[in-house]
Tab-separated table of C-alpha atoms and ligand atoms in Angstrom:
chain	number	residue	atom	x	y	z
L	1	MET	CA	16.401	5.261	-4.657
L	2	LYS	CA	14.994	1.627	-5.446
L	3	THR	CA	11.297	0.384	-3.976
L	4	ARG	CA	11.229	-2.095	-1.471
L	5	GLN	CA	8.903	-4.510	-3.877
L	6	GLN	CA	12.435	-3.496	-6.530
L	7	TYR	CA	14.969	-3.964	-4.214
L	8	ILE	CA	13.014	-7.610	-3.143
L	9	HIS	CA	12.920	-8.542	-6.785
L	10	ASP	CA	16.784	-7.600	-8.185
L	11	LEU	CA	17.178	-10.174	-5.395
L	12	PHE	CA	14.831	-12.215	-4.860
L	13	ALA	CA	13.457	-13.032	-8.123
L	14	HIS	CA	15.733	-15.014	-9.926
L	15	GLU	CA	13.068	-17.280	-12.399
L	16	PRO	CA	14.652	-20.491	-13.351
L	17	ALA	CA	14.870	-20.729	-17.500
L	18	ALA	CA	11.221	-23.518	-17.038
L	19	LEU	CA	9.226	-20.099	-16.052
L	20	ARG	CA	11.036	-18.397	-17.470
L	21	ALA	CA	9.796	-20.237	-20.900
L	22	ILE	CA	5.724	-20.033	-19.443
L	23	ARG	CA	6.162	-16.494	-18.654
L	24	ALA	CA	6.878	-15.632	-22.632
L	25	ALA	CA	4.911	-17.807	-23.718
L	26	MET	CA	1.813	-16.179	-22.109
L	27	ASN	CA	1.711	-13.712	-24.374
L	28	ASP	CA	-1.500	-13.546	-25.350
L	29	PRO	CA	-2.725	-9.408	-23.497
L	30	ASP	CA	-5.976	-11.462	-22.362
L	31	ASP	CA	-3.427	-14.142	-20.859
L	32	GLN	CA	-0.413	-11.727	-19.030
L	33	ILE	CA	0.029	-13.907	-15.944
L	34	SER	CA	-0.024	-11.429	-12.885
L	35	VAL	CA	1.718	-13.547	-10.128
L	36	PRO	CA	5.378	-12.216	-10.195
L	37	PRO	CA	8.516	-13.982	-10.470
L	38	GLU	CA	9.211	-13.456	-6.311
L	39	ASP	CA	5.865	-14.821	-5.504
L	40	GLY	CA	6.071	-17.663	-7.293
L	41	ARG	CA	8.701	-17.902	-5.967
L	42	LEU	CA	7.104	-17.206	-2.678
L	43	LEU	CA	4.734	-20.268	-2.973
L	44	GLN	CA	7.618	-22.501	-3.969
L	45	LEU	CA	8.736	-21.856	-0.892
L	46	LEU	CA	5.426	-22.242	1.613
L	47	VAL	CA	5.489	-25.827	-0.673
L	48	SER	CA	8.933	-26.810	1.274
L	49	MET	CA	8.198	-25.466	4.410
L	50	SER	CA	5.416	-26.474	4.526
L	51	GLY	CA	5.795	-30.307	3.393
L	52	ALA	CA	2.901	-30.584	0.764
L	53	LYS	CA	2.109	-33.407	-1.250
L	54	LYS	CA	-1.268	-32.423	-1.943
L	55	ILE	CA	-2.945	-29.485	-3.273
L	56	VAL	CA	-5.019	-27.909	-4.799
L	57	GLU	CA	-5.260	-25.249	-6.774
L	58	ILE	CA	-8.531	-23.033	-8.829
L	59	GLY	CA	-6.911	-20.456	-11.734
L	60	THR	CA	-4.605	-21.970	-12.912
L	61	LEU	CA	-4.291	-19.901	-16.484
L	62	GLY	CA	-1.258	-21.032	-18.027
L	63	GLY	CA	-0.206	-22.820	-15.759
L	64	TYR	CA	3.184	-20.757	-14.057
L	65	SER	CA	1.805	-20.997	-10.018
L	66	SER	CA	1.131	-24.352	-10.646
L	67	THR	CA	5.274	-24.845	-12.322
L	68	TRP	CA	6.542	-22.611	-8.932
L	69	MET	CA	4.776	-25.200	-6.354
L	70	ALA	CA	6.174	-28.244	-8.467
L	71	GLN	CA	9.862	-26.938	-8.126
L	72	ALA	CA	9.231	-28.069	-4.555
L	73	LEU	CA	6.375	-30.854	-4.587
L	74	PRO	CA	7.958	-34.443	-4.012
L	75	ASP	CA	7.942	-36.637	-6.742
L	76	ASP	CA	4.626	-38.284	-4.824
L	77	GLY	CA	3.265	-35.094	-4.278
L	78	VAL	CA	0.261	-34.117	-6.614
L	79	ILE	CA	-1.536	-30.877	-7.575
L	80	TYR	CA	-4.634	-31.016	-8.855
L	81	THR	CA	-5.044	-27.498	-11.179
L	82	LEU	CA	-8.673	-26.274	-11.448
L	83	GLU	CA	-9.139	-24.022	-15.317
L	84	HIS	CA	-12.583	-23.280	-16.610
L	85	GLU	CA	-11.396	-22.239	-20.604
L	86	PRO	CA	-10.754	-24.285	-22.628
L	87	ARG	CA	-8.123	-23.343	-24.134
L	88	ARG	CA	-5.912	-22.589	-21.764
L	89	ALA	CA	-6.614	-25.856	-20.149
L	90	ASP	CA	-4.740	-26.719	-23.264
L	91	ILE	CA	-1.641	-24.608	-22.885
L	92	ALA	CA	-1.023	-25.251	-19.335
L	93	GLU	CA	-1.004	-28.923	-20.030
L	94	LYS	CA	1.511	-28.776	-22.936
L	95	HIS	CA	3.082	-26.468	-20.567
L	96	PHE	CA	3.656	-28.629	-17.781
L	97	ARG	CA	4.518	-31.496	-20.853
L	98	GLU	CA	7.353	-29.360	-21.166
L	99	HIS	CA	8.511	-27.095	-17.853
L	100	ALA	CA	7.131	-29.802	-14.967
L	101	ALA	CA	7.881	-33.470	-16.507
L	102	GLY	CA	8.101	-36.162	-13.920
L	103	LYS	CA	5.380	-34.008	-11.370
L	104	GLN	CA	2.000	-35.250	-11.280
L	105	ILE	CA	0.104	-32.013	-12.706
L	106	GLU	CA	-3.466	-32.985	-12.553
L	107	VAL	CA	-5.547	-29.772	-15.063
L	108	LEU	CA	-9.358	-30.230	-13.708
L	109	ARG	CA	-11.393	-28.834	-17.114
L	110	GLY	CA	-14.809	-26.998	-16.117
L	111	ARG	CA	-16.140	-23.711	-14.122
L	112	ALA	CA	-14.338	-24.622	-10.039
L	113	LEU	CA	-18.034	-24.630	-7.981
L	114	ASP	CA	-18.360	-27.949	-10.151
L	115	ASN	CA	-15.262	-29.650	-9.851
L	116	LEU	CA	-14.638	-29.187	-6.737
L	117	PRO	CA	-16.881	-31.579	-5.139
L	118	ALA	CA	-15.941	-34.941	-6.399
L	119	LEU	CA	-12.573	-33.573	-5.702
L	120	SER	CA	-13.138	-33.841	-2.102
L	121	SER	CA	-12.947	-37.712	-2.468
L	122	LYS	CA	-9.225	-37.116	-2.444
L	123	GLY	CA	-8.433	-34.337	0.380
L	124	PRO	CA	-7.864	-33.474	3.119
L	125	PHE	CA	-5.611	-31.721	0.981
L	126	ASP	CA	-2.006	-30.068	2.427
L	127	LEU	CA	-2.234	-26.817	0.552
L	128	ILE	CA	-5.664	-25.106	-1.133
L	129	PHE	CA	-4.521	-22.081	-3.315
L	130	ILE	CA	-6.772	-19.588	-4.534
L	131	ASP	CA	-6.359	-17.334	-7.246
L	132	ALA	CA	-9.843	-18.213	-10.162
L	133	ASP	CA	-12.989	-15.168	-10.372
L	134	LYS	CA	-12.591	-12.987	-7.244
L	135	VAL	CA	-16.871	-13.063	-6.594
L	136	SER	CA	-15.880	-16.694	-5.666
L	137	TYR	CA	-13.861	-16.927	-3.571
L	138	ALA	CA	-16.154	-16.874	-0.370
L	139	HIS	CA	-17.166	-19.658	-1.565
L	140	TYR	CA	-14.070	-21.443	-2.533
L	141	LEU	CA	-12.883	-21.044	0.900
L	142	ASP	CA	-15.688	-22.471	2.254
L	143	TRP	CA	-15.031	-25.410	0.192
L	144	ALA	CA	-11.156	-25.247	1.467
L	145	GLU	CA	-11.383	-25.064	5.588
L	146	ALA	CA	-14.056	-27.872	4.876
L	147	ASN	CA	-11.020	-29.742	2.879
L	148	VAL	CA	-7.682	-28.817	4.445
L	149	LYS	CA	-5.880	-31.143	6.970
L	150	GLN	CA	-5.303	-29.822	10.523
L	151	GLY	CA	-1.955	-27.527	9.466
L	152	GLY	CA	-2.059	-27.422	5.959
L	153	LEU	CA	-2.444	-23.740	3.849
L	154	ILE	CA	-5.205	-21.876	2.674
L	155	ILE	CA	-3.818	-19.065	0.472
L	156	GLY	CA	-5.601	-16.279	-1.753
L	157	ASP	CA	-4.060	-14.315	-4.566
L	158	ASN	CA	-4.726	-10.501	-5.509
L	159	THR	CA	-6.276	-10.298	-1.677
L	160	PHE	CA	-6.446	-6.565	-2.510
L	161	LEU	CA	-8.726	-6.931	-4.794
L	162	PHE	CA	-6.607	-3.678	-6.293
L	163	ASP	CA	-6.699	-1.741	-2.575
L	164	SER	CA	-10.339	-2.289	-2.777
L	165	VAL	CA	-10.627	-3.435	-0.185
L	166	LEU	CA	-8.463	-0.759	1.322
L	167	SER	CA	-10.831	2.121	-0.179
L	168	ASN	CA	-14.189	-0.003	-0.072
L	169	GLU	CA	-15.011	1.168	-4.253
L	170	THR	CA	-16.769	-0.171	-7.078
L	171	GLY	CA	-16.160	0.785	-9.939
L	172	ASP	CA	-15.907	-0.796	-13.572
L	173	ARG	CA	-13.263	-3.158	-12.530
L	174	VAL	CA	-14.789	-4.303	-9.009
L	175	ARG	CA	-18.135	-5.112	-9.047
L	176	GLU	CA	-19.710	-4.395	-4.810
L	177	THR	CA	-20.544	-8.853	-5.325
L	178	ALA	CA	-16.829	-8.805	-5.775
L	179	LEU	CA	-15.302	-6.659	-2.902
L	180	ALA	CA	-18.011	-8.098	-0.478
L	181	ALA	CA	-16.395	-11.842	-0.647
L	182	MET	CA	-12.777	-10.372	-0.603
L	183	GLN	CA	-13.985	-8.704	3.180
L	184	ASP	CA	-15.412	-12.544	3.912
L	185	PHE	CA	-12.450	-13.628	2.177
L	186	ASN	CA	-9.529	-11.860	4.314
L	187	THR	CA	-12.058	-11.296	7.870
L	188	ARG	CA	-12.567	-15.417	7.821
L	189	LEU	CA	-8.340	-16.232	7.405
L	190	SER	CA	-7.710	-13.305	10.106
L	191	ASN	CA	-9.251	-15.580	12.666
L	192	PRO	CA	-6.698	-16.343	15.732
L	193	ALA	CA	-9.177	-19.242	17.238
L	194	LYS	CA	-8.993	-20.764	13.487
L	195	TYR	CA	-5.774	-19.993	12.411
L	196	ILE	CA	-2.325	-18.793	12.161
L	197	SER	CA	-2.601	-16.392	9.334
L	198	VAL	CA	-0.974	-13.649	7.661
L	199	MET	CA	-1.509	-10.753	4.538
L	200	LEU	CA	1.226	-10.120	2.723
L	201	ASN	CA	2.542	-6.521	1.065
L	202	THR	CA	2.661	-8.488	-2.293
L	203	GLY	CA	1.907	-5.959	-5.359
L	204	GLN	CA	-1.338	-8.144	-5.602
L	205	GLY	CA	-1.457	-8.815	-1.334
L	206	MET	CA	-1.593	-12.786	-0.678
L	207	THR	CA	-3.418	-14.225	2.687
L	208	VAL	CA	-1.802	-17.004	3.585
L	209	ALA	CA	-3.194	-19.216	6.612
L	210	LYS	CA	-2.351	-21.953	8.664
L	211	ARG	CA	-5.300	-23.512	9.203
L	212	LEU	CA	-5.100	-24.651	13.388
G	301	LIG	C1	-5.397	-15.000	-12.049
G	301	LIG	S1	-5.591	-16.104	-13.383
G	301	LIG	C2	-4.567	-18.096	-12.526
G	301	LIG	C3	-3.227	-17.362	-13.009
G	301	LIG	C4	-2.316	-18.186	-11.944
G	301	LIG	N1	-2.739	-18.574	-11.334
G	301	LIG	C5	-1.148	-18.121	-12.139
G	301	LIG	O1	-0.587	-17.097	-11.506
G	301	LIG	O2	0.053	-18.652	-13.350
G	301	LIG	C6	-7.676	-16.595	-13.289
G	301	LIG	C7	-7.751	-17.798	-13.887
G	301	LIG	O3	-8.752	-18.408	-13.355
G	301	LIG	C8	-9.745	-19.007	-14.312
G	301	LIG	N2	-11.076	-19.378	-13.906
G	301	LIG	C9	-12.129	-18.213	-14.271
G	301	LIG	N3	-13.167	-17.597	-13.049
G	301	LIG	C10	-13.142	-19.678	-13.412
G	301	LIG	C11	-14.078	-20.711	-12.689
G	301	LIG	N4	-15.786	-20.331	-11.809
G	301	LIG	N5	-13.628	-21.810	-13.471
G	301	LIG	C12	-12.523	-22.689	-12.778
G	301	LIG	N6	-11.919	-21.649	-13.498
G	301	LIG	C13	-11.808	-20.361	-13.837
G	301	LIG	C14	-9.535	-17.993	-15.195
G	301	LIG	O4	-10.262	-18.228	-16.721
G	301	LIG	C15	-8.149	-17.444	-15.383
G	301	LIG	O5	-6.891	-18.580	-15.841
């Protein structure tokens, strides 16, 4: 019998050619994309359902998840995506030229925590997707809470943190500081006084919260 994840993948993971090309190009073992196509489709769906026009993504890599979101972005919409590794920022910009023509996607180079304060002037934002260094998730959430519009979405990826949020175990892969940041992130977003929110049982865990 198939697993639930396999069944969902087989039915819903149609990867458009543009996204397939980006995945194929990210073949350096250091640059592996951890978002499967069905999670990309989920991001596209969330952009489409929320009507988001002004989006921030923290953690660009090769532009795979941004390009999924761009598939639902209206022509007058914009995605600001933050990446601190110049090589990855270059690759992402190339991918946006090749696979997201006509969409406005701006790569902000440098440490996200250095760039976010200036980005606030472009807000408030309709959707903020957090997918970078786990140890900073609580800081990213501080910024997101201050800069998402009322009714906007805050989304975090990898929020099971390799299941450490369940086991409370740390090790080489998960440091204590990252685990503490992720516990804080999920706990704060689970607050029904501030959010309508859920944690989705995707492969890596995705926390989705609508700001009340
Ligand atoms: C998981 S990958 C992002 C994947 C991407 N969202 C996707 O699904 O296609 C995380 C990215 O965040 C970047 N990153 C890590 N720490 C960062 C920081 N402090 N500031 C900006 N970018 C950072 C990494 O270089 C990496 O490219």
